[in-house]
mmCIF file with all atom_site columns, C-alpha atoms and ligand atoms in Angstrom:
data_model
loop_
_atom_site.group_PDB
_atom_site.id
_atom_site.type_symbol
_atom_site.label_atom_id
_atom_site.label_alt_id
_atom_site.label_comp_id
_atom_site.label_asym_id
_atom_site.label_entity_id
_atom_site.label_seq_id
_atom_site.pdbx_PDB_ins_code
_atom_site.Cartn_x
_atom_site.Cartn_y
_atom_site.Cartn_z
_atom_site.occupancy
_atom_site.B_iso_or_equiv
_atom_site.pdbx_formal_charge
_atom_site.auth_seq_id
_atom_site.auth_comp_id
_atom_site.auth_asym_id
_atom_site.auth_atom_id
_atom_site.pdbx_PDB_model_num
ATOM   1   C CA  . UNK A 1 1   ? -50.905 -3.508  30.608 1.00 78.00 ? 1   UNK A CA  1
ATOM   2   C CA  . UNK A 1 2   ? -47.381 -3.271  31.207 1.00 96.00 ? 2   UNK A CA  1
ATOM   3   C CA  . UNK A 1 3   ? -44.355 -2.126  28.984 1.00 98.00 ? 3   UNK A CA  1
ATOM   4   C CA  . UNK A 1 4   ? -42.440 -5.383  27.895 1.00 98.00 ? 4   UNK A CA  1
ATOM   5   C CA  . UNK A 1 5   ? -40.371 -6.186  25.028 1.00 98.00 ? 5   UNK A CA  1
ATOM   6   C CA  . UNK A 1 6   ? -40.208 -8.948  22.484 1.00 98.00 ? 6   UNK A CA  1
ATOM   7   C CA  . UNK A 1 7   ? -37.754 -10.020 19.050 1.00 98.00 ? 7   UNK A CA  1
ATOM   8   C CA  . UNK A 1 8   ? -38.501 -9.183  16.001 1.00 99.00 ? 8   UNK A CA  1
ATOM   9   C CA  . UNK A 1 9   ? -36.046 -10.761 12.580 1.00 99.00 ? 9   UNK A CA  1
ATOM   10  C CA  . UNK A 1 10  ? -37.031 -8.926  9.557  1.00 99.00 ? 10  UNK A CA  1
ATOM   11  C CA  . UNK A 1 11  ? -36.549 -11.936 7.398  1.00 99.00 ? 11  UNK A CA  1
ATOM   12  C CA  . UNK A 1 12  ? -34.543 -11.815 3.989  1.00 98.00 ? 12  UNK A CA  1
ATOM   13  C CA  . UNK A 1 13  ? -37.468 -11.853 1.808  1.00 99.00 ? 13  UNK A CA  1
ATOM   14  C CA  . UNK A 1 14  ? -37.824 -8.398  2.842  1.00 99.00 ? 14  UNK A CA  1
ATOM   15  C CA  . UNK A 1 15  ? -34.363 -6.901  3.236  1.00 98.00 ? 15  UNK A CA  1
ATOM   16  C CA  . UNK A 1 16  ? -33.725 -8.219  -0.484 1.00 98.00 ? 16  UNK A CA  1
ATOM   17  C CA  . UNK A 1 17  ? -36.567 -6.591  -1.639 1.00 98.00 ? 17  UNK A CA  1
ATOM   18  C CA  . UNK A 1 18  ? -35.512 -3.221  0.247  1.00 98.00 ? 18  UNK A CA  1
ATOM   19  C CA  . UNK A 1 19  ? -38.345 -3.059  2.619  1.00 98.00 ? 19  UNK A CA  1
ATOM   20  C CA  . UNK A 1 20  ? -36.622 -2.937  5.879  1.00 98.00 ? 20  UNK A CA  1
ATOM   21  C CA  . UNK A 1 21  ? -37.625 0.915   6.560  1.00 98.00 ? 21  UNK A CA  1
ATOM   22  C CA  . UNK A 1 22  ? -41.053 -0.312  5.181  1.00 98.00 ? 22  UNK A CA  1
ATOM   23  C CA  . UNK A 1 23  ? -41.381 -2.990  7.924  1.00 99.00 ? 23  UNK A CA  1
ATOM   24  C CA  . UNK A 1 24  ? -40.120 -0.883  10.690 1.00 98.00 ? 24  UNK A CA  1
ATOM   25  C CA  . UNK A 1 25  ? -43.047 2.134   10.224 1.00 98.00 ? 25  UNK A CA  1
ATOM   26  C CA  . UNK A 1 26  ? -45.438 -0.509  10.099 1.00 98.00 ? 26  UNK A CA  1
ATOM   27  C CA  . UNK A 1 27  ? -44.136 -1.569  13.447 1.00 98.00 ? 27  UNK A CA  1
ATOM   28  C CA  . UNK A 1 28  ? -43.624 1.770   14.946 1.00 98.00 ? 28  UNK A CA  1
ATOM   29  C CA  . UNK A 1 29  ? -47.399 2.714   13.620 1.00 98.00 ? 29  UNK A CA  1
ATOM   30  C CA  . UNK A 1 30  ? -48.010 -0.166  15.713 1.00 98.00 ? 30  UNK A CA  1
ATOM   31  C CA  . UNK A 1 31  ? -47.157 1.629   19.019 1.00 98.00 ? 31  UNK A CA  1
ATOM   32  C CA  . UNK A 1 32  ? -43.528 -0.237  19.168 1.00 98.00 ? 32  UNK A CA  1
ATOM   33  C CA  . UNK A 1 33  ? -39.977 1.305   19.755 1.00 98.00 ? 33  UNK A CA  1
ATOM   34  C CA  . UNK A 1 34  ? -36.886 -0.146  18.368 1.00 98.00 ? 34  UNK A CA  1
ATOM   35  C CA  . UNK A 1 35  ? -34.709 -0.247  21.246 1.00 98.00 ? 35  UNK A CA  1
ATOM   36  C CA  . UNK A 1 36  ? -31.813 -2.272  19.626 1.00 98.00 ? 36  UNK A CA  1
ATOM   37  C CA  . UNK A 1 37  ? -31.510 -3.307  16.316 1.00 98.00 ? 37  UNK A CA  1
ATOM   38  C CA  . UNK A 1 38  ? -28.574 -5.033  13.908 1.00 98.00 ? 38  UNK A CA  1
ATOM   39  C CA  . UNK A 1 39  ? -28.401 -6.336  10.318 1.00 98.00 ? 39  UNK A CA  1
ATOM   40  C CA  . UNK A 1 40  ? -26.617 -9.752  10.492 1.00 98.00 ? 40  UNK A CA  1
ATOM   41  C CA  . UNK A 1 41  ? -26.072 -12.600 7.945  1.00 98.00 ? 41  UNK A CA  1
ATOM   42  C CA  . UNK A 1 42  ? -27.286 -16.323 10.224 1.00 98.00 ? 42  UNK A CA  1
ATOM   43  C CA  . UNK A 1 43  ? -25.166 -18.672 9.840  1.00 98.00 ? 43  UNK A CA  1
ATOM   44  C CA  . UNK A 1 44  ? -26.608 -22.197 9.807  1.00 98.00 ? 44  UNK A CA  1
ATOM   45  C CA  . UNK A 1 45  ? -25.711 -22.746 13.691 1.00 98.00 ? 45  UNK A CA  1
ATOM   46  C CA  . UNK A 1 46  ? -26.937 -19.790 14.713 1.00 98.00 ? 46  UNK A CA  1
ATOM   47  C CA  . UNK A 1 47  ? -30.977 -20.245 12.341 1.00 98.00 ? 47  UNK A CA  1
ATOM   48  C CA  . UNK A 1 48  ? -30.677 -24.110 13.781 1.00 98.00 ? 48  UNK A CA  1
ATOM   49  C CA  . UNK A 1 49  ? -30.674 -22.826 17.422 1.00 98.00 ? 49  UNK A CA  1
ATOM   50  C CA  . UNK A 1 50  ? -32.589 -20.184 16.899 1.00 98.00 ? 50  UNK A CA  1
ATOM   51  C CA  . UNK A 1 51  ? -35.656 -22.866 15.138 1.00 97.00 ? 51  UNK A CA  1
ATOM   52  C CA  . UNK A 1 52  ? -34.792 -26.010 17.278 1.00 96.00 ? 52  UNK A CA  1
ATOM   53  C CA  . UNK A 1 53  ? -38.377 -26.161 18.626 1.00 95.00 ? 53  UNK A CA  1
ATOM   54  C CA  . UNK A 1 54  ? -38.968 -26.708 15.096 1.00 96.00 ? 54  UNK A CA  1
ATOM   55  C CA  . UNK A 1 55  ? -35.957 -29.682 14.338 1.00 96.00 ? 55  UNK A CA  1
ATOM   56  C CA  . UNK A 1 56  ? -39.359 -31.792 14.223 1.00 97.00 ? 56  UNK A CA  1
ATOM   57  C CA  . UNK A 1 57  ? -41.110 -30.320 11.585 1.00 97.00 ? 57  UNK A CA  1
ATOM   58  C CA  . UNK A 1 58  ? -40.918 -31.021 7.806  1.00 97.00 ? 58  UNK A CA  1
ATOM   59  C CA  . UNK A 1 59  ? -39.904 -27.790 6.822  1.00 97.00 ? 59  UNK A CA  1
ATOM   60  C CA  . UNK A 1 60  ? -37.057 -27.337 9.656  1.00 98.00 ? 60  UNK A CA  1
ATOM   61  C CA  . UNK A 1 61  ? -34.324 -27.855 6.838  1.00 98.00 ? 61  UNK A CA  1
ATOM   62  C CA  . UNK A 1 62  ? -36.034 -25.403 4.583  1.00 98.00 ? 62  UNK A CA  1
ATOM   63  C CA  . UNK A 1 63  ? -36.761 -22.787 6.921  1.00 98.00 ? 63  UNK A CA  1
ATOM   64  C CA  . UNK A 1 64  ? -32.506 -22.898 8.002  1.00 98.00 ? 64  UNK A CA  1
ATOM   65  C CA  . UNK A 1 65  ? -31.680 -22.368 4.213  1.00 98.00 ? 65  UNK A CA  1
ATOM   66  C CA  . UNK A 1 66  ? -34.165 -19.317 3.620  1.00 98.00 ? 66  UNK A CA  1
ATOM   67  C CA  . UNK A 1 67  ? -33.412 -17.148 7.029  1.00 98.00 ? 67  UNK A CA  1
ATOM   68  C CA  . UNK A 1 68  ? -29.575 -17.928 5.755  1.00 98.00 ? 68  UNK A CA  1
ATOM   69  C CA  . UNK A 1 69  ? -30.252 -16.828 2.270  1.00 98.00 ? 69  UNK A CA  1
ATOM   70  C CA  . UNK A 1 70  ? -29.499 -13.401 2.741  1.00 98.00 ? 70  UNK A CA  1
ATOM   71  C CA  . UNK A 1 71  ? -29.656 -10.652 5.185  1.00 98.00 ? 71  UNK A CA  1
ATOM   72  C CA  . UNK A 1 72  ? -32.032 -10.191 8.118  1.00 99.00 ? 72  UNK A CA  1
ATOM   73  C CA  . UNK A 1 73  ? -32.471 -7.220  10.562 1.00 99.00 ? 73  UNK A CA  1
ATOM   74  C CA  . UNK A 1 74  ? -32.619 -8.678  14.087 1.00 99.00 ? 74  UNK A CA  1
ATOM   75  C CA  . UNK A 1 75  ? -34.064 -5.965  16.889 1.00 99.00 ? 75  UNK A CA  1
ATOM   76  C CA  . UNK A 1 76  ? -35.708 -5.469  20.134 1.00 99.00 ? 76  UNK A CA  1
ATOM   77  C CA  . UNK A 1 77  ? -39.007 -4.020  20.277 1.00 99.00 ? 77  UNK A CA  1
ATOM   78  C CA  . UNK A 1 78  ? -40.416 -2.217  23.404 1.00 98.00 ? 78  UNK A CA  1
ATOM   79  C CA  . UNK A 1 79  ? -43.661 -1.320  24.231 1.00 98.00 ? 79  UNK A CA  1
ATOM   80  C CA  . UNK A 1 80  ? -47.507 -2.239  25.806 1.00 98.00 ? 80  UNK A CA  1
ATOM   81  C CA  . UNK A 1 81  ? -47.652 -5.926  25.766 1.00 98.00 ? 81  UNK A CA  1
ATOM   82  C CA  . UNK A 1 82  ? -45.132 -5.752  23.044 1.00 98.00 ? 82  UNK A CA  1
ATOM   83  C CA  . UNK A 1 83  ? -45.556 -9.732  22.435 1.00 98.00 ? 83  UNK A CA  1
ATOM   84  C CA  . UNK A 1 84  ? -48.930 -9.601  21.308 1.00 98.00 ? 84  UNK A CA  1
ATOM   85  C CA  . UNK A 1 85  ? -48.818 -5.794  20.036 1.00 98.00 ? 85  UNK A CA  1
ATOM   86  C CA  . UNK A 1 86  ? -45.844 -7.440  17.060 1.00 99.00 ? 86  UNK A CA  1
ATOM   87  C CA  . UNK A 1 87  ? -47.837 -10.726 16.683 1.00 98.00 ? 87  UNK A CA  1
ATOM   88  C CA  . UNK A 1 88  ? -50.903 -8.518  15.873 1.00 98.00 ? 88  UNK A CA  1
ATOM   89  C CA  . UNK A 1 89  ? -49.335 -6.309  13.419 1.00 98.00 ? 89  UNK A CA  1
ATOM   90  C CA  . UNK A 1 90  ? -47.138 -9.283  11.675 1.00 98.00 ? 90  UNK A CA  1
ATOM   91  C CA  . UNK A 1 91  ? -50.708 -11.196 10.943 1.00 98.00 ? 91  UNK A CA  1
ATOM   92  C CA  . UNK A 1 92  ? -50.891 -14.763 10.865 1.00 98.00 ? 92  UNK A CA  1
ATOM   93  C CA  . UNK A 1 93  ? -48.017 -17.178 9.805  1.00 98.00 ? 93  UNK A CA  1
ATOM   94  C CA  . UNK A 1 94  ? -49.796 -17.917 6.194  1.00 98.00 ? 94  UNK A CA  1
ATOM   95  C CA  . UNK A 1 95  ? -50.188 -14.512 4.767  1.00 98.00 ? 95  UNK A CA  1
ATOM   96  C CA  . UNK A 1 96  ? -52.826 -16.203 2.858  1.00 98.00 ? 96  UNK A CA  1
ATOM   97  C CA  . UNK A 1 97  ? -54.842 -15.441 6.285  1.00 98.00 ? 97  UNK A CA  1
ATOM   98  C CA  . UNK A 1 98  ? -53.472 -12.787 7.596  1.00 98.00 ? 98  UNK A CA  1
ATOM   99  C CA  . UNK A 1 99  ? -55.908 -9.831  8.479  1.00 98.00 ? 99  UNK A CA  1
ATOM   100 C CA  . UNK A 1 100 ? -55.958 -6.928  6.044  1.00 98.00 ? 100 UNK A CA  1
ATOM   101 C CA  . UNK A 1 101 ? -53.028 -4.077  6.675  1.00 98.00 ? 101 UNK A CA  1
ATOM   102 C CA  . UNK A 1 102 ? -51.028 -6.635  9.110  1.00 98.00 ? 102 UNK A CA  1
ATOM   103 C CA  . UNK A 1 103 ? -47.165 -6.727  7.521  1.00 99.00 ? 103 UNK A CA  1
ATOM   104 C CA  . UNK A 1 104 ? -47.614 -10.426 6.507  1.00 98.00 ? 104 UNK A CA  1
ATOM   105 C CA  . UNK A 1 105 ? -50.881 -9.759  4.422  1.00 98.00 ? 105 UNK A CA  1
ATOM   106 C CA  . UNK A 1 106 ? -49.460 -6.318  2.740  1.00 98.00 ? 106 UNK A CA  1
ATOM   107 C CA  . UNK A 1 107 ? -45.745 -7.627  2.348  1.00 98.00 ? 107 UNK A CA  1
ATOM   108 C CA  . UNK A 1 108 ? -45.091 -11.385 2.661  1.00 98.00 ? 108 UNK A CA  1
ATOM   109 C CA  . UNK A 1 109 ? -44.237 -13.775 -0.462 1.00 98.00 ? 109 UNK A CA  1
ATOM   110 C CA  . UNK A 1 110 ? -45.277 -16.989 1.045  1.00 98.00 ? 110 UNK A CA  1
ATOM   111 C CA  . UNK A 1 111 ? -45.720 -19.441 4.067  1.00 98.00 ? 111 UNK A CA  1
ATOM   112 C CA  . UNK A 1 112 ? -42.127 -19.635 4.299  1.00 98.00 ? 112 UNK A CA  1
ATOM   113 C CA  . UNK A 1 113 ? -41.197 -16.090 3.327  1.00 98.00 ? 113 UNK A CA  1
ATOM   114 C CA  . UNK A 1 114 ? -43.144 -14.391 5.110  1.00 98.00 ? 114 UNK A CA  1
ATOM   115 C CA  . UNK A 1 115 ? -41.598 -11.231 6.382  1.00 99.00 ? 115 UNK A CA  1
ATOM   116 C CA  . UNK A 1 116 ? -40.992 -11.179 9.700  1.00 99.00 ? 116 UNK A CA  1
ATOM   117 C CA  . UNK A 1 117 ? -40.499 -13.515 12.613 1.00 98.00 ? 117 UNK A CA  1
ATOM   118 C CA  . UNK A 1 118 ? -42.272 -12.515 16.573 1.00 98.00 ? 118 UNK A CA  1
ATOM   119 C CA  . UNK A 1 119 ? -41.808 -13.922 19.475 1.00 98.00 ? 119 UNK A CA  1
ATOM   120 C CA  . UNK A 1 120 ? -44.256 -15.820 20.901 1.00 98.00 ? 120 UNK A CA  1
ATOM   121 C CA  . UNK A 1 121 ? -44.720 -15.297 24.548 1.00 98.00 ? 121 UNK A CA  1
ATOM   122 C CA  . UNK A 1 122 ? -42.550 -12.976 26.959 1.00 98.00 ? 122 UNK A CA  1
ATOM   123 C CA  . UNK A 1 123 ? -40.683 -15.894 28.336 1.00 98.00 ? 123 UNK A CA  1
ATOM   124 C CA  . UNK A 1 124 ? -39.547 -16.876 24.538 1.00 98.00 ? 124 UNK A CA  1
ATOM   125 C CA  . UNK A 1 125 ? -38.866 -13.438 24.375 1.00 98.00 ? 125 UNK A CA  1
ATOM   126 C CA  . UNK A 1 126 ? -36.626 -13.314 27.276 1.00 98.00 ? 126 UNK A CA  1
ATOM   127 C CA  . UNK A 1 127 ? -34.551 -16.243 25.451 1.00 98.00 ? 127 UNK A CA  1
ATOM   128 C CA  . UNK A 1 128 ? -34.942 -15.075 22.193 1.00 98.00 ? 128 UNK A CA  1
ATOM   129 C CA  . UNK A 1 129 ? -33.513 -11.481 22.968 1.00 98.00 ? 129 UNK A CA  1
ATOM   130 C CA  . UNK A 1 130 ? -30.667 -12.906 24.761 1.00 98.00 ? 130 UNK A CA  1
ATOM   131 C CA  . UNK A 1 131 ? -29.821 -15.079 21.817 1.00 98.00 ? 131 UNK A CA  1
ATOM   132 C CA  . UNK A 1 132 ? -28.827 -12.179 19.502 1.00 98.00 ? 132 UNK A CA  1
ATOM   133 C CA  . UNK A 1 133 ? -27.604 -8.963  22.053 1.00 98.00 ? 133 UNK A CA  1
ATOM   134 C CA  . UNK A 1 134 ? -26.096 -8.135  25.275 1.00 98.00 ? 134 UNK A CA  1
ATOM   135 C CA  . UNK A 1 135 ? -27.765 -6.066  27.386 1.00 97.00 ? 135 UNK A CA  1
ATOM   136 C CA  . UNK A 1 136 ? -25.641 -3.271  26.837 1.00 98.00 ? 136 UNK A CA  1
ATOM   137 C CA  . UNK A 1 137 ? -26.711 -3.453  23.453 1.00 98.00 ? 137 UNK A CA  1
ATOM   138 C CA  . UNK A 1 138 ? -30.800 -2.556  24.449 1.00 98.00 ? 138 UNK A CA  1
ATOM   139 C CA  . UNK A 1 139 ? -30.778 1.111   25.193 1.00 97.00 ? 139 UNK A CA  1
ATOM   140 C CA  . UNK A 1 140 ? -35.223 2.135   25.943 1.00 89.00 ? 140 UNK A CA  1
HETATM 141 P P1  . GDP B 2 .   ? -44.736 -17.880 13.433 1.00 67.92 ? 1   GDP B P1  1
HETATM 142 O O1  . GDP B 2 .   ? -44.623 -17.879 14.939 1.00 67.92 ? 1   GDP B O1  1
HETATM 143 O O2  . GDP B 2 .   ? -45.997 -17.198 12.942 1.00 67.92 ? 1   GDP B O2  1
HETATM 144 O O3  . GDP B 2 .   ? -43.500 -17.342 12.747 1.00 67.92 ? 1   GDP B O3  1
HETATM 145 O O4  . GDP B 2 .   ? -44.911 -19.417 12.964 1.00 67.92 ? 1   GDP B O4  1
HETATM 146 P P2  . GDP B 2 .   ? -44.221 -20.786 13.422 1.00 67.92 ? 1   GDP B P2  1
HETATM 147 O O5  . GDP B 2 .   ? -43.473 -20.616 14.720 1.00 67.92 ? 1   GDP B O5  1
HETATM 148 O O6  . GDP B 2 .   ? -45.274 -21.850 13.352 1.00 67.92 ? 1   GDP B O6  1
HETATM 149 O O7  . GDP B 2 .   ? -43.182 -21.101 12.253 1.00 67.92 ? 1   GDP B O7  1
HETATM 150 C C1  . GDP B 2 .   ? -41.917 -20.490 12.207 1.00 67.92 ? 1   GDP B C1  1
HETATM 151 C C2  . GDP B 2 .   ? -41.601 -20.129 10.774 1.00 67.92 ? 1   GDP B C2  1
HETATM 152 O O8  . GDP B 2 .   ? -41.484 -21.326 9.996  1.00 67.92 ? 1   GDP B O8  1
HETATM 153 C C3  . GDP B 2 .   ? -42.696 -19.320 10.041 1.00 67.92 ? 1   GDP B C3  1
HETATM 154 O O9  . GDP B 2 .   ? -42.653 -17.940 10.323 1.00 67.92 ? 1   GDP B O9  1
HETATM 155 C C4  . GDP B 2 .   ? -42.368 -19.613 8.589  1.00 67.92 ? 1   GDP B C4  1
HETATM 156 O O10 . GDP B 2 .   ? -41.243 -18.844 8.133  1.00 67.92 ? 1   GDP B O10 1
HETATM 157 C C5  . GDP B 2 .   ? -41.953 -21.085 8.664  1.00 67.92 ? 1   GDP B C5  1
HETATM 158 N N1  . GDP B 2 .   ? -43.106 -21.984 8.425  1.00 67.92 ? 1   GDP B N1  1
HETATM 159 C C6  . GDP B 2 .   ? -44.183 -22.200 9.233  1.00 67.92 ? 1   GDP B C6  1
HETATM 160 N N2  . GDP B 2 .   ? -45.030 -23.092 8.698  1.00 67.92 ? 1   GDP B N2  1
HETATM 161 C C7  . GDP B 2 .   ? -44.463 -23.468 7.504  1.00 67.92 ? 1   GDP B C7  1
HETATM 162 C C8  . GDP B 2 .   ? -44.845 -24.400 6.484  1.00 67.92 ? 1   GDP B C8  1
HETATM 163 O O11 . GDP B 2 .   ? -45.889 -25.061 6.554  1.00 67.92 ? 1   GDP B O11 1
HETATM 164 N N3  . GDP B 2 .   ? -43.997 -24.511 5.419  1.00 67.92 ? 1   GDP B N3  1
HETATM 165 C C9  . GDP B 2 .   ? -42.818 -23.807 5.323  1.00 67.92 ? 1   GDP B C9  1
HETATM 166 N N4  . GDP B 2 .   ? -42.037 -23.971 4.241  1.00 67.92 ? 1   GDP B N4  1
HETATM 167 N N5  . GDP B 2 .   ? -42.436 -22.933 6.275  1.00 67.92 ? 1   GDP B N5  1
HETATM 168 C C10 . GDP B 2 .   ? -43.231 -22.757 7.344  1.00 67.92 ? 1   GDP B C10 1
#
């Protein structure tokens, strides 16, 4: 399995209940490195192009007003298959039925608030790192 890396947005449910350093141990447990990470307030531009896949979907409008609610902590995270290594440690997107000790089962409020956001496959990655830093921003 090769080294790859994938985003990671610790969502403001969890920065405005302090658990950023939380969050991050559960990810480094995981086997993940930080290799670049921020703390930025979306504006509404930025969370619509960052969801437009999900312009569609009933809760689109939602979703825009609760990642621009407050603080998140955008980063890159680096390691083997780091796509699927972050999707299994976030847990599923209802943390209603998310496995036992994943972040979204031990942390998350609710559908919606739930924690933290993973990319999905290394080419989203690929787009979705781009989207928030420059490559001189990603030091492994
Ligand atoms: P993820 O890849 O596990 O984050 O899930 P999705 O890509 O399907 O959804 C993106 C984000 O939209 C989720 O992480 C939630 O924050 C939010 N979301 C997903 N499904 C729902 C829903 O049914 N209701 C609401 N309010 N938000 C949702």
């Amino acid at each position: 399995m090769a080294i790859t890396r994938t985003l990671s947005i610790i969502k403001p449910d969890a920065t405005r209940r302090n658990l950023t350093g939380q969050v991050t141990k559960m990810l480094e447990d995981a086997g993940l490195r930080v290799v670049a990470s921020k703390r930025i307030r979306m504006t509404r531009e930025q969370a619509e192009g960052f969801y437009a896949v999900h312009r569609e979907r009933p809760f689109f409008h939602d979703l825009v007003a609760f990642m621009t609610s407050g603080p998140v902590v955008v980063q890159v995270l680096e390691g083997e298959d780091a796509v699927a290594t972050n999707r299994r440690v976030m847990g599923a997107t209802n943390p209603a039925e998310a496995a036992p000790g994943t972040i979204r089962r031990e942390l998350a409020e609710s559908i919606e608030a739930n924690t933290v956001h993973g990319s999905d496959s290394d080419a989203n990655a690929a787009i979705e790192i781009a989207f928030f830093f420059r490559p001189e921003e990603i030091v492994g």
